[in-house]
Amino acid sequence: MEIDVPVLMHAPRSVRVERIQDETPSIRSFWFSDATLHHARPGQFAMVWVPGVDEVPMSVLAIHGHSEAGLVIKKGGPVSVALWDKKPGDKLWVRGPYGQPYTVGHHHRLLIVGGGTGLVPLISLLVHLRGREITLITGARTASELLFKDWLIRESKEHNFKLLFATDDGSYGEKNQVPKVVEHVLKADKFDAIYTCGPEPMMKLVYDLARLKQCHMQVSLERVFKCGLGICAACVIGPYLVCRDGPVFSERELSGMPEFGHERRDLSGKKVPLGVGH
Ligand SMILES: Cc1cc2nc3c(=O)[nH]c(=O)nc-3n(C[C@H](O)[C@H](O)[C@H](O)COP(=O)(O)OP(=O)(O)OC[C@H]3O[C@@H](n4cnc5c(N)ncnc54)[C@H](O)[C@@H]3O)c2cc1C
Ligand code: FES
């Protein structure tokens, strides 16, 4: 029997973990060789399958080597814990890359705002945008949870961008919440565009600030993905499918999504307030 190439493209393929790095006490990165994911654009995601557990979307980090790709995983529930147990040489199952990436066009003065593993697609974007005038704001509860802190400090010196950290407990950078830092920065400076990814309540506050400033904005949304390629509608929001039309959306698209910042669908498809578990 002949199998279509497009069907094969969507079949999970096995890759072997080559190296693992602890990034924070709860976030670990897993690196492997996959020429297809290596070409993922900033903001695109892979579907990552753990046989017998489940398959979930993960941002792809492809900033090193000729075919290397990385997943940066926060330890939480069943899938992420199963992934955390992987050792170098173990197999991962991936498909993709899928979804719409961030777009930049001619924008030059850029504000990048990330929190938690939401920083992952923004790191790809940052590397992609070297040479533009960039301010990056990121935060965490406490210093040890600041993802890629040392790498960002080195990059900001080497590639000359402005870097601002915020921690809830003031153990590193400004003692503040990220949206408050964004508010101060937007008062002092003008930007052509804002790019954000992180907890949705944070992104909604940043979105509201961007609208006040009439600043172009792109937001990467997180929803339950099942097929990951626009077939099942598990990820529907307003008139959009997040896996196919996003995960990156512009402020114009976000204005047509009353659910943004307020509610999402659980694993059964029922609408629930943001913050309620799967
Ligand atoms: C575009 C996108 C990019 C993401 N990038 C990252 C990343 O870089 N790093 C990272 O750590 N996480 C990322 N996530 C979140 C990730 O998909 C999972 O939600 C997360 O790993 C939690 O799953 P869990 O099993 O560990 O725990 P729980 O949150 O406890 O989930 C319980 C169960 O619910 C189901 N489930 C949870 N989330 C999803 C989902 N989004 N889609 C389908 N089923 C789900 C699974 O069966 C899971 O085992 C991303 C999500 C999206 C939509
Ligand atoms: S996850 Fe199936 S349509 Fe988006």
JSON list of C-alpha atoms in Angstrom, two decimals, residues 56-174:
[
{"chain": "A", "resi": 56, "resn": "VAL", "atom": "CA", "xyz": [1.01, 17.83, 24.23]},
{"chain": "A", "resi": 57, "resn": "PRO", "atom": "CA", "xyz": [2.21, 20.92, 22.34]},
{"chain": "A", "resi": 58, "resn": "MET", "atom": "CA", "xyz": [5.63, 22.38, 23.19]},
{"chain": "A", "resi": 59, "resn": "SER", "atom": "CA", "xyz": [7.50, 25.38, 21.79]},
{"chain": "A", "resi": 60, "resn": "VAL", "atom": "CA", "xyz": [10.58, 24.53, 19.79]},
{"chain": "A", "resi": 61, "resn": "LEU", "atom": "CA", "xyz": [13.94, 26.14, 20.49]},
{"chain": "A", "resi": 62, "resn": "ALA", "atom": "CA", "xyz": [16.22, 25.90, 17.48]},
{"chain": "A", "resi": 63, "resn": "ILE", "atom": "CA", "xyz": [19.11, 28.27, 18.00]},
{"chain": "A", "resi": 64, "resn": "HIS", "atom": "CA", "xyz": [22.20, 25.99, 17.97]},
{"chain": "A", "resi": 65, "resn": "GLY", "atom": "CA", "xyz": [23.98, 23.84, 15.38]},
{"chain": "A", "resi": 66, "resn": "HIS", "atom": "CA", "xyz": [22.83, 22.63, 11.96]},
{"chain": "A", "resi": 67, "resn": "SER", "atom": "CA", "xyz": [20.04, 20.26, 12.94]},
{"chain": "A", "resi": 68, "resn": "GLU", "atom": "CA", "xyz": [19.64, 20.59, 16.70]},
{"chain": "A", "resi": 69, "resn": "ALA", "atom": "CA", "xyz": [16.27, 21.34, 18.29]},
{"chain": "A", "resi": 70, "resn": "GLY", "atom": "CA", "xyz": [15.34, 21.73, 21.95]},
{"chain": "A", "resi": 71, "resn": "LEU", "atom": "CA", "xyz": [12.30, 21.44, 24.21]},
{"chain": "A", "resi": 72, "resn": "VAL", "atom": "CA", "xyz": [12.25, 23.38, 27.46]},
{"chain": "A", "resi": 73, "resn": "ILE", "atom": "CA", "xyz": [9.93, 21.60, 29.84]},
{"chain": "A", "resi": 74, "resn": "LYS", "atom": "CA", "xyz": [8.39, 22.71, 33.13]},
{"chain": "A", "resi": 75, "resn": "LYS", "atom": "CA", "xyz": [7.78, 19.81, 35.49]},
{"chain": "A", "resi": 76, "resn": "GLY", "atom": "CA", "xyz": [4.12, 19.61, 36.40]},
{"chain": "A", "resi": 77, "resn": "GLY", "atom": "CA", "xyz": [1.65, 16.87, 35.48]},
{"chain": "A", "resi": 78, "resn": "PRO", "atom": "CA", "xyz": [1.79, 13.46, 33.75]},
{"chain": "A", "resi": 79, "resn": "VAL", "atom": "CA", "xyz": [3.37, 14.33, 30.37]},
{"chain": "A", "resi": 80, "resn": "SER", "atom": "CA", "xyz": [6.01, 16.74, 31.62]},
{"chain": "A", "resi": 81, "resn": "VAL", "atom": "CA", "xyz": [6.99, 14.39, 34.47]},
{"chain": "A", "resi": 82, "resn": "ALA", "atom": "CA", "xyz": [7.36, 11.49, 31.99]},
{"chain": "A", "resi": 83, "resn": "LEU", "atom": "CA", "xyz": [9.54, 13.74, 29.79]},
{"chain": "A", "resi": 84, "resn": "TRP", "atom": "CA", "xyz": [11.64, 14.82, 32.79]},
{"chain": "A", "resi": 85, "resn": "ASP", "atom": "CA", "xyz": [12.48, 11.15, 33.43]},
{"chain": "A", "resi": 86, "resn": "LYS", "atom": "CA", "xyz": [14.22, 10.89, 30.02]},
{"chain": "A", "resi": 87, "resn": "LYS", "atom": "CA", "xyz": [17.98, 10.34, 29.98]},
{"chain": "A", "resi": 88, "resn": "PRO", "atom": "CA", "xyz": [20.51, 10.96, 27.18]},
{"chain": "A", "resi": 89, "resn": "GLY", "atom": "CA", "xyz": [19.98, 8.21, 24.57]},
{"chain": "A", "resi": 90, "resn": "ASP", "atom": "CA", "xyz": [16.23, 7.83, 25.36]},
{"chain": "A", "resi": 91, "resn": "LYS", "atom": "CA", "xyz": [13.62, 8.35, 22.65]},
{"chain": "A", "resi": 92, "resn": "LEU", "atom": "CA", "xyz": [11.17, 11.25, 22.29]},
{"chain": "A", "resi": 93, "resn": "TRP", "atom": "CA", "xyz": [8.35, 11.26, 19.73]},
{"chain": "A", "resi": 94, "resn": "VAL", "atom": "CA", "xyz": [7.69, 14.53, 17.92]},
{"chain": "A", "resi": 95, "resn": "ARG", "atom": "CA", "xyz": [5.72, 15.88, 14.98]},
{"chain": "A", "resi": 96, "resn": "GLY", "atom": "CA", "xyz": [5.61, 19.33, 13.49]},
{"chain": "A", "resi": 97, "resn": "PRO", "atom": "CA", "xyz": [6.58, 22.16, 13.45]},
{"chain": "A", "resi": 98, "resn": "TYR", "atom": "CA", "xyz": [3.08, 23.56, 13.33]},
{"chain": "A", "resi": 99, "resn": "GLY", "atom": "CA", "xyz": [1.32, 26.91, 13.69]},
{"chain": "A", "resi": 100, "resn": "GLN", "atom": "CA", "xyz": [1.82, 30.53, 12.74]},
{"chain": "A", "resi": 101, "resn": "PRO", "atom": "CA", "xyz": [5.09, 32.11, 13.92]},
{"chain": "A", "resi": 102, "resn": "TYR", "atom": "CA", "xyz": [5.71, 35.66, 15.14]},
{"chain": "A", "resi": 103, "resn": "THR", "atom": "CA", "xyz": [6.03, 38.11, 12.25]},
{"chain": "A", "resi": 104, "resn": "VAL", "atom": "CA", "xyz": [8.21, 41.19, 12.48]},
{"chain": "A", "resi": 105, "resn": "GLY", "atom": "CA", "xyz": [8.22, 43.01, 9.13]},
{"chain": "A", "resi": 106, "resn": "HIS", "atom": "CA", "xyz": [9.83, 46.43, 9.22]},
{"chain": "A", "resi": 107, "resn": "HIS", "atom": "CA", "xyz": [9.26, 47.05, 12.96]},
{"chain": "A", "resi": 108, "resn": "HIS", "atom": "CA", "xyz": [12.53, 48.16, 14.51]},
{"chain": "A", "resi": 109, "resn": "ARG", "atom": "CA", "xyz": [11.99, 49.22, 18.16]},
{"chain": "A", "resi": 110, "resn": "LEU", "atom": "CA", "xyz": [10.68, 46.09, 19.82]},
{"chain": "A", "resi": 111, "resn": "LEU", "atom": "CA", "xyz": [9.54, 45.17, 23.32]},
{"chain": "A", "resi": 112, "resn": "ILE", "atom": "CA", "xyz": [9.66, 41.46, 24.19]},
{"chain": "A", "resi": 113, "resn": "VAL", "atom": "CA", "xyz": [7.83, 40.32, 27.32]},
{"chain": "A", "resi": 114, "resn": "GLY", "atom": "CA", "xyz": [8.02, 36.74, 28.60]},
{"chain": "A", "resi": 115, "resn": "GLY", "atom": "CA", "xyz": [7.27, 34.71, 31.68]},
{"chain": "A", "resi": 116, "resn": "GLY", "atom": "CA", "xyz": [8.06, 31.07, 32.59]},
{"chain": "A", "resi": 117, "resn": "THR", "atom": "CA", "xyz": [8.38, 28.68, 29.64]},
{"chain": "A", "resi": 118, "resn": "GLY", "atom": "CA", "xyz": [6.64, 31.42, 27.62]},
{"chain": "A", "resi": 119, "resn": "LEU", "atom": "CA", "xyz": [10.15, 32.75, 27.23]},
{"chain": "A", "resi": 120, "resn": "VAL", "atom": "CA", "xyz": [11.06, 29.81, 24.94]},
{"chain": "A", "resi": 121, "resn": "PRO", "atom": "CA", "xyz": [9.52, 31.06, 21.64]},
{"chain": "A", "resi": 122, "resn": "LEU", "atom": "CA", "xyz": [10.72, 34.57, 22.52]},
{"chain": "A", "resi": 123, "resn": "ILE", "atom": "CA", "xyz": [14.33, 33.37, 22.81]},
{"chain": "A", "resi": 124, "resn": "SER", "atom": "CA", "xyz": [14.08, 32.07, 19.22]},
{"chain": "A", "resi": 125, "resn": "LEU", "atom": "CA", "xyz": [12.60, 35.43, 18.22]},
{"chain": "A", "resi": 126, "resn": "LEU", "atom": "CA", "xyz": [15.35, 37.34, 20.00]},
{"chain": "A", "resi": 127, "resn": "VAL", "atom": "CA", "xyz": [18.07, 35.41, 18.15]},
{"chain": "A", "resi": 128, "resn": "HIS", "atom": "CA", "xyz": [16.18, 35.93, 14.86]},
{"chain": "A", "resi": 129, "resn": "LEU", "atom": "CA", "xyz": [15.97, 39.69, 15.47]},
{"chain": "A", "resi": 130, "resn": "ARG", "atom": "CA", "xyz": [19.60, 40.43, 16.35]},
{"chain": "A", "resi": 131, "resn": "GLY", "atom": "CA", "xyz": [20.47, 43.92, 15.17]},
{"chain": "A", "resi": 132, "resn": "ARG", "atom": "CA", "xyz": [17.14, 45.56, 15.99]},
{"chain": "A", "resi": 133, "resn": "GLU", "atom": "CA", "xyz": [16.54, 47.86, 18.96]},
{"chain": "A", "resi": 134, "resn": "ILE", "atom": "CA", "xyz": [15.20, 45.48, 21.59]},
{"chain": "A", "resi": 135, "resn": "THR", "atom": "CA", "xyz": [14.10, 45.69, 25.21]},
{"chain": "A", "resi": 136, "resn": "LEU", "atom": "CA", "xyz": [13.36, 42.35, 26.88]},
{"chain": "A", "resi": 137, "resn": "ILE", "atom": "CA", "xyz": [11.44, 42.05, 30.16]},
{"chain": "A", "resi": 138, "resn": "THR", "atom": "CA", "xyz": [11.11, 38.77, 31.98]},
{"chain": "A", "resi": 139, "resn": "GLY", "atom": "CA", "xyz": [10.15, 37.76, 35.46]},
{"chain": "A", "resi": 140, "resn": "ALA", "atom": "CA", "xyz": [9.60, 34.97, 37.95]},
{"chain": "A", "resi": 141, "resn": "ARG", "atom": "CA", "xyz": [8.58, 34.46, 41.54]},
{"chain": "A", "resi": 142, "resn": "THR", "atom": "CA", "xyz": [12.20, 34.35, 42.72]},
{"chain": "A", "resi": 143, "resn": "ALA", "atom": "CA", "xyz": [15.76, 34.60, 41.29]},
{"chain": "A", "resi": 144, "resn": "SER", "atom": "CA", "xyz": [16.36, 30.83, 40.98]},
{"chain": "A", "resi": 145, "resn": "GLU", "atom": "CA", "xyz": [13.27, 30.54, 38.74]},
{"chain": "A", "resi": 146, "resn": "LEU", "atom": "CA", "xyz": [14.41, 33.14, 36.20]},
{"chain": "A", "resi": 147, "resn": "LEU", "atom": "CA", "xyz": [14.72, 31.09, 33.02]},
{"chain": "A", "resi": 148, "resn": "PHE", "atom": "CA", "xyz": [17.92, 31.57, 30.91]},
{"chain": "A", "resi": 149, "resn": "LYS", "atom": "CA", "xyz": [19.09, 34.38, 33.25]},
{"chain": "A", "resi": 150, "resn": "ASP", "atom": "CA", "xyz": [22.85, 33.96, 32.67]},
{"chain": "A", "resi": 151, "resn": "TRP", "atom": "CA", "xyz": [22.46, 33.32, 28.94]},
{"chain": "A", "resi": 152, "resn": "LEU", "atom": "CA", "xyz": [20.30, 36.45, 28.59]},
{"chain": "A", "resi": 153, "resn": "ILE", "atom": "CA", "xyz": [22.81, 38.59, 30.50]},
{"chain": "A", "resi": 154, "resn": "ARG", "atom": "CA", "xyz": [25.63, 37.39, 28.19]},
{"chain": "A", "resi": 155, "resn": "GLU", "atom": "CA", "xyz": [23.51, 37.89, 25.04]},
{"chain": "A", "resi": 156, "resn": "SER", "atom": "CA", "xyz": [22.40, 41.38, 26.09]},
{"chain": "A", "resi": 157, "resn": "LYS", "atom": "CA", "xyz": [26.06, 42.44, 26.42]},
{"chain": "A", "resi": 158, "resn": "GLU", "atom": "CA", "xyz": [27.17, 40.75, 23.20]},
{"chain": "A", "resi": 159, "resn": "HIS", "atom": "CA", "xyz": [24.21, 41.90, 21.08]},
{"chain": "A", "resi": 160, "resn": "ASN", "atom": "CA", "xyz": [23.49, 45.14, 22.84]},
{"chain": "A", "resi": 161, "resn": "PHE", "atom": "CA", "xyz": [19.87, 44.94, 23.93]},
{"chain": "A", "resi": 162, "resn": "LYS", "atom": "CA", "xyz": [18.19, 46.20, 27.08]},
{"chain": "A", "resi": 163, "resn": "LEU", "atom": "CA", "xyz": [17.33, 43.51, 29.62]},
{"chain": "A", "resi": 164, "resn": "LEU", "atom": "CA", "xyz": [15.04, 43.96, 32.63]},
{"chain": "A", "resi": 165, "resn": "PHE", "atom": "CA", "xyz": [14.32, 41.28, 35.24]},
{"chain": "A", "resi": 166, "resn": "ALA", "atom": "CA", "xyz": [11.48, 41.35, 37.75]},
{"chain": "A", "resi": 167, "resn": "THR", "atom": "CA", "xyz": [10.95, 39.04, 40.72]},
{"chain": "A", "resi": 168, "resn": "ASP", "atom": "CA", "xyz": [7.98, 38.93, 43.07]},
{"chain": "A", "resi": 169, "resn": "ASP", "atom": "CA", "xyz": [10.27, 38.67, 46.12]},
{"chain": "A", "resi": 170, "resn": "GLY", "atom": "CA", "xyz": [12.87, 41.19, 44.87]},
{"chain": "A", "resi": 171, "resn": "SER", "atom": "CA", "xyz": [15.67, 38.59, 45.01]},
{"chain": "A", "resi": 172, "resn": "TYR", "atom": "CA", "xyz": [16.89, 39.69, 41.54]},
{"chain": "A", "resi": 173, "resn": "GLY", "atom": "CA", "xyz": [16.11, 42.72, 39.35]},
{"chain": "A", "resi": 174, "resn": "GLU", "atom": "CA", "xyz": [13.10, 44.90, 40.14]}
]
